[in-house]
PDB file of C-alpha atoms in Angstrom:
ATOM      1  CA  MET A   1       0.000   0.000   0.000  1.00  0.00           C
ATOM      2  CA  LYS A   2       1.433   3.381  -1.000  1.00  0.00           C
ATOM      3  CA  LYS A   3       2.056   5.587   1.968  1.00  0.00           C
ATOM      4  CA  GLY A   4       3.495   9.066   2.298  1.00  0.00           C
ATOM      5  CA  LYS A   5       6.708  10.065   4.047  1.00  0.00           C
ATOM      6  CA  ASN A   6       5.182   9.869   7.525  1.00  0.00           C
ATOM      7  CA  GLY A   7       3.528   6.486   6.917  1.00  0.00           C
ATOM      8  CA  GLU A   8       0.064   7.832   6.068  1.00  0.00           C
ATOM      9  CA  ILE A   9      -1.959   6.818   3.071  1.00  0.00           C
ATOM     10  CA  THR A  10      -1.778   9.550   0.442  1.00  0.00           C
ATOM     11  CA  PRO A  11      -4.876  11.335  -0.916  1.00  0.00           C
ATOM     12  CA  ALA A  12      -4.315   9.704  -4.318  1.00  0.00           C
ATOM     13  CA  ARG A  13      -4.145   6.263  -2.711  1.00  0.00           C
ATOM     14  CA  ALA A  14      -7.293   6.973  -0.664  1.00  0.00           C
ATOM     15  CA  TYR A  15      -9.096   7.977  -3.860  1.00  0.00           C
ATOM     16  CA  ASP A  16      -7.951   4.736  -5.506  1.00  0.00           C
ATOM     17  CA  ILE A  17      -9.180   2.722  -2.485  1.00  0.00           C
ATOM     18  CA  CYS A  18     -12.595   4.351  -2.865  1.00  0.00           C
ATOM     19  CA  LEU A  19     -12.842   3.592  -6.569  1.00  0.00           C
ATOM     20  CA  ARG A  20     -11.921  -0.047  -5.976  1.00  0.00           C
ATOM     21  CA  PHE A  21     -14.514  -0.285  -3.189  1.00  0.00           C
ATOM     22  CA  LEU A  22     -17.141   1.142  -5.545  1.00  0.00           C
ATOM     23  CA  ALA A  23     -16.349  -1.305  -8.359  1.00  0.00           C
ATOM     24  CA  PRO A  24     -18.640  -4.195  -7.274  1.00  0.00           C
ATOM     25  CA  ARG A  25     -21.654  -2.040  -6.326  1.00  0.00           C
ATOM     26  CA  PRO A  26     -22.664   1.519  -5.392  1.00  0.00           C
ATOM     27  CA  ARG A  27     -21.961   2.649  -1.815  1.00  0.00           C
ATOM     28  CA  SER A  28     -23.242   5.314   0.518  1.00  0.00           C
ATOM     29  CA  VAL A  29     -20.997   8.048   1.887  1.00  0.00           C
ATOM     30  CA  ALA A  30     -21.141   6.440   5.352  1.00  0.00           C
ATOM     31  CA  GLU A  31     -20.136   3.018   3.993  1.00  0.00           C
ATOM     32  CA  MET A  32     -17.200   4.624   2.211  1.00  0.00           C
ATOM     33  CA  ARG A  33     -16.185   6.522   5.355  1.00  0.00           C
ATOM     34  CA  ARG A  34     -16.233   3.277   7.408  1.00  0.00           C
ATOM     35  CA  HIS A  35     -14.152   1.533   4.766  1.00  0.00           C
ATOM     36  CA  LEU A  36     -11.511   4.270   4.752  1.00  0.00           C
ATOM     37  CA  ILE A  37     -11.395   4.316   8.561  1.00  0.00           C
ATOM     38  CA  LYS A  38     -10.831   0.567   8.507  1.00  0.00           C
ATOM     39  CA  LYS A  39      -7.935   1.163   6.087  1.00  0.00           C
ATOM     40  CA  GLU A  40      -6.472   3.606   8.648  1.00  0.00           C
ATOM     41  CA  VAL A  41      -6.726   6.670   6.432  1.00  0.00           C
ATOM     42  CA  SER A  42      -6.431   9.982   8.307  1.00  0.00           C
ATOM     43  CA  VAL A  43      -9.617  11.951   8.985  1.00  0.00           C
ATOM     44  CA  GLU A  44      -8.436  14.931   6.904  1.00  0.00           C
ATOM     45  CA  ILE A  45      -7.754  12.750   3.863  1.00  0.00           C
ATOM     46  CA  ILE A  46     -11.066  10.906   4.342  1.00  0.00           C
ATOM     47  CA  ASP A  47     -12.974  14.207   4.418  1.00  0.00           C
ATOM     48  CA  SER A  48     -11.220  15.618   1.358  1.00  0.00           C
ATOM     49  CA  THR A  49     -11.534  12.357  -0.613  1.00  0.00           C
ATOM     50  CA  LEU A  50     -15.233  11.949   0.174  1.00  0.00           C
ATOM     51  CA  GLY A  51     -15.808  15.616  -0.664  1.00  0.00           C
ATOM     52  CA  LYS A  52     -14.124  15.099  -4.027  1.00  0.00           C
ATOM     53  CA  LEU A  53     -16.204  11.970  -4.751  1.00  0.00           C
ATOM     54  CA  VAL A  54     -19.432  13.767  -3.809  1.00  0.00           C
ATOM     55  CA  ASP A  55     -18.497  16.798  -5.951  1.00  0.00           C
ATOM     56  CA  GLN A  56     -17.844  14.476  -8.897  1.00  0.00           C
ATOM     57  CA  ASN A  57     -21.208  12.775  -8.209  1.00  0.00           C
ATOM     58  CA  ILE A  58     -19.453   9.425  -7.860  1.00  0.00           C
ATOM     59  CA  LEU A  59     -20.898   9.185  -4.342  1.00  0.00           C
ATOM     60  CA  ASN A  60     -24.501  10.295  -3.999  1.00  0.00           C
ATOM     61  CA  ASP A  61     -26.643   9.047  -1.106  1.00  0.00           C
ATOM     62  CA  LYS A  62     -29.902   9.916  -2.857  1.00  0.00           C
ATOM     63  CA  ASP A  63     -28.990   7.952  -6.004  1.00  0.00           C
ATOM     64  CA  PHE A  64     -27.651   5.107  -3.861  1.00  0.00           C
ATOM     65  CA  ALA A  65     -30.911   4.922  -1.877  1.00  0.00           C
ATOM     66  CA  ARG A  66     -33.008   5.000  -5.060  1.00  0.00           C
ATOM     67  CA  MET A  67     -30.988   2.170  -6.641  1.00  0.00           C
ATOM     68  CA  PHE A  68     -31.042   0.186  -3.401  1.00  0.00           C
ATOM     69  CA  VAL A  69     -34.839   0.396  -3.066  1.00  0.00           C
ATOM     70  CA  GLU A  70     -35.375  -0.459  -6.744  1.00  0.00           C
ATOM     71  CA  SER A  71     -33.045  -3.444  -6.477  1.00  0.00           C
ATOM     72  CA  ARG A  72     -34.762  -4.716  -3.328  1.00  0.00           C
ATOM     73  CA  GLU A  73     -38.188  -4.314  -4.937  1.00  0.00           C
ATOM     74  CA  ARG A  74     -37.056  -6.378  -7.935  1.00  0.00           C
ATOM     75  CA  HIS A  75     -35.118  -9.121  -6.177  1.00  0.00           C
ATOM     76  CA  LYS A  76     -35.965  -9.284  -2.458  1.00  0.00           C
ATOM     77  CA  PRO A  77     -39.150  -7.324  -1.707  1.00  0.00           C
ATOM     78  CA  ARG A  78     -39.435  -6.062   1.864  1.00  0.00           C
ATOM     79  CA  SER A  79     -41.696  -3.754   3.832  1.00  0.00           C
ATOM     80  CA  ARG A  80     -41.082  -0.012   4.028  1.00  0.00           C
ATOM     81  CA  PHE A  81     -39.967  -0.478   7.618  1.00  0.00           C
ATOM     82  CA  ALA A  82     -37.401  -3.149   6.705  1.00  0.00           C
ATOM     83  CA  LEU A  83     -36.112  -1.088   3.772  1.00  0.00           C
ATOM     84  CA  GLY A  84     -35.796   1.944   6.036  1.00  0.00           C
ATOM     85  CA  CYS A  85     -33.791  -0.065   8.568  1.00  0.00           C
ATOM     86  CA  GLU A  86     -31.446  -1.352   5.876  1.00  0.00           C
ATOM     87  CA  LEU A  87     -30.896   2.156   4.518  1.00  0.00           C
ATOM     88  CA  ARG A  88     -30.250   3.516   8.028  1.00  0.00           C
ATOM     89  CA  GLN A  89     -27.632   0.796   8.541  1.00  0.00           C
ATOM     90  CA  ARG A  90     -25.948   2.043   5.399  1.00  0.00           C
ATOM     91  CA  GLY A  91     -25.842   5.583   6.773  1.00  0.00           C
ATOM     92  CA  ILE A  92     -28.615   7.186   4.712  1.00  0.00           C
ATOM     93  CA  LYS A  93     -30.310  10.186   6.355  1.00  0.00           C
ATOM     94  CA  GLY A  94     -33.970  10.020   7.404  1.00  0.00           C
ATOM     95  CA  ASN A  95     -35.242  12.639   4.941  1.00  0.00           C
ATOM     96  CA  ILE A  96     -33.725  10.742   1.985  1.00  0.00           C
ATOM     97  CA  ILE A  97     -35.153   7.455   3.302  1.00  0.00           C
ATOM     98  CA  ASP A  98     -38.639   8.973   3.611  1.00  0.00           C
ATOM     99  CA  GLU A  99     -38.444  10.357   0.082  1.00  0.00           C
ATOM    100  CA  MET A 100     -37.283   7.054  -1.418  1.00  0.00           C
ATOM    101  CA  LEU A 101     -39.911   4.987   0.383  1.00  0.00           C
ATOM    102  CA  GLU A 102     -42.862   7.193  -0.634  1.00  0.00           C
ATOM    103  CA  GLY A 103     -43.475   5.205  -3.804  1.00  0.00           C
ATOM    104  CA  VAL A 104     -43.194   1.743  -2.232  1.00  0.00           C
ATOM    105  CA  ASP A 105     -46.520  -0.086  -2.310  1.00  0.00           C
ATOM    106  CA  GLU A 106     -46.412  -2.671   0.468  1.00  0.00           C
ATOM    107  CA  GLU A 107     -49.309  -4.712  -0.943  1.00  0.00           C
ATOM    108  CA  THR A 108     -47.496  -5.134  -4.249  1.00  0.00           C
ATOM    109  CA  SER A 109     -44.165  -5.809  -2.532  1.00  0.00           C
ATOM    110  CA  ALA A 110     -45.711  -8.486  -0.313  1.00  0.00           C
ATOM    111  CA  TRP A 111     -47.347 -10.178  -3.290  1.00  0.00           C
ATOM    112  CA  ASN A 112     -44.094 -10.035  -5.270  1.00  0.00           C
ATOM    113  CA  ALA A 113     -42.282 -11.618  -2.319  1.00  0.00           C
ATOM    114  CA  VAL A 114     -44.761 -14.500  -1.943  1.00  0.00           C
ATOM    115  CA  ARG A 115     -45.690 -15.202  -5.568  1.00  0.00           C
ATOM    116  CA  PRO A 116     -42.488 -17.074  -6.561  1.00  0.00           C
ATOM    117  CA  ARG A 117     -42.780 -19.297  -3.470  1.00  0.00           C
ATOM    118  CA  LEU A 118     -46.351 -20.436  -4.153  1.00  0.00           C
ATOM    119  CA  ARG A 119     -45.252 -23.082  -6.592  1.00  0.00           C
ATOM    120  CA  THR A 120     -43.041 -24.794  -4.015  1.00  0.00           C
ATOM    121  CA  TRP A 121     -45.728 -24.465  -1.351  1.00  0.00           C
ATOM    122  CA  GLN A 122     -48.654 -25.702  -3.501  1.00  0.00           C
ATOM    123  CA  HIS A 123     -48.566 -29.194  -1.959  1.00  0.00           C
ATOM    124  CA  LEU A 124     -49.313 -27.803   1.532  1.00  0.00           C
ATOM    125  CA  ASP A 125     -52.749 -27.904   3.148  1.00  0.00           C
ATOM    126  CA  MET A 126     -54.464 -24.583   3.868  1.00  0.00           C
ATOM    127  CA  GLU A 127     -53.363 -24.092   7.493  1.00  0.00           C
ATOM    128  CA  PRO A 128     -49.667 -24.868   6.951  1.00  0.00           C
ATOM    129  CA  LEU A 129     -49.731 -22.744   3.780  1.00  0.00           C
ATOM    130  CA  LYS A 130     -51.294 -19.833   5.641  1.00  0.00           C
ATOM    131  CA  LYS A 131     -48.680 -20.125   8.381  1.00  0.00           C
ATOM    132  CA  LYS A 132     -45.904 -20.284   5.790  1.00  0.00           C
ATOM    133  CA  VAL A 133     -47.179 -17.152   3.982  1.00  0.00           C
ATOM    134  CA  PHE A 134     -47.621 -15.155   7.196  1.00  0.00           C
ATOM    135  CA  ASN A 135     -44.217 -16.159   8.589  1.00  0.00           C
ATOM    136  CA  TYR A 136     -42.503 -15.444   5.283  1.00  0.00           C
ATOM    137  CA  LEU A 137     -44.001 -11.962   5.120  1.00  0.00           C
ATOM    138  CA  GLN A 138     -43.416 -11.232   8.800  1.00  0.00           C
ATOM    139  CA  TYR A 139     -39.739 -12.111   8.363  1.00  0.00           C
ATOM    140  CA  ARG A 140     -39.586  -9.468   5.620  1.00  0.00           C
ATOM    141  CA  GLY A 141     -41.131  -6.831   7.871  1.00  0.00           C
ATOM    142  CA  PHE A 142     -44.714  -6.800   6.616  1.00  0.00           C
ATOM    143  CA  GLY A 143     -47.500  -6.175   9.106  1.00  0.00           C
ATOM    144  CA  TYR A 144     -50.553  -8.292   9.825  1.00  0.00           C
ATOM    145  CA  GLU A 145     -52.949  -6.345   7.592  1.00  0.00           C
ATOM    146  CA  VAL A 146     -50.673  -6.533   4.543  1.00  0.00           C
ATOM    147  CA  SER A 147     -50.062 -10.236   5.241  1.00  0.00           C
ATOM    148  CA  LEU A 148     -53.803 -10.861   5.523  1.00  0.00           C
ATOM    149  CA  ASN A 149     -54.491  -9.064   2.235  1.00  0.00           C
ATOM    150  CA  THR A 150     -51.735 -11.073   0.575  1.00  0.00           C
ATOM    151  CA  TRP A 151     -53.153 -14.301   2.032  1.00  0.00           C
ATOM    152  CA  ASN A 152     -56.568 -13.407   0.563  1.00  0.00           C
ATOM    153  CA  ARG A 153     -54.872 -12.855  -2.778  1.00  0.00           C
ATOM    154  CA  VAL A 154     -53.180 -16.273  -2.482  1.00  0.00           C
ATOM    155  CA  ILE A 155     -56.568 -17.908  -1.861  1.00  0.00           C
ATOM    156  CA  SER A 156     -58.055 -16.030  -4.812  1.00  0.00           C
ATOM    157  CA  LYS A 157     -55.145 -17.172  -7.004  1.00  0.00           C
ATOM    158  CA  MET A 158     -55.642 -20.791  -5.927  1.00  0.00           C
ATOM    159  CA  GLU A 159     -59.369 -20.649  -6.698  1.00  0.00           C
ATOM    160  CA  ASN A 160     -58.803 -18.972 -10.069  1.00  0.00           C
ATOM    161  CA  PRO A 161     -55.308 -19.885 -11.369  1.00  0.00           C
ATOM    162  CA  THR A 162     -55.646 -17.668 -14.491  1.00  0.00           C
ATOM    163  CA  ASN A 163     -56.003 -14.574 -12.268  1.00  0.00           C
ATOM    164  CA  PRO A 164     -52.618 -12.769 -11.797  1.00  0.00           C
TER     165      PRO A 164
END
């Protein structure tokens, strides 16, 4: 690792560390800060490097949160509450979280979470299936009312398989 005369990581090296950390997936400013701290970069260099990345729009918490929510909705649907917790863990501020979660429809998310599992659960009797659906949704942060509405949709789907 390239270090300066006094053994510190140079600003150029810190910038390079950030770009490498961003290569696999987007990151929040807080995630990047934690990564640089772990690499023992000085606070002054961390602040200047993160400032540079934000100015260049390479790091943008709002864009990160938007992409994160969209990705979760496509691949691992969760409740607004669960998404908010995940974003908070990644250091996203409350006002950005609220803005990004405005468009999340929990009924649709719950259905999208359960729908792919129905095929593997189709052999179950009604009570075990109901328990499976409710537990699955509860684990993903959905409340009772959303779970109940999703369960009703599951029953409707089973009675009329051509209905989406």
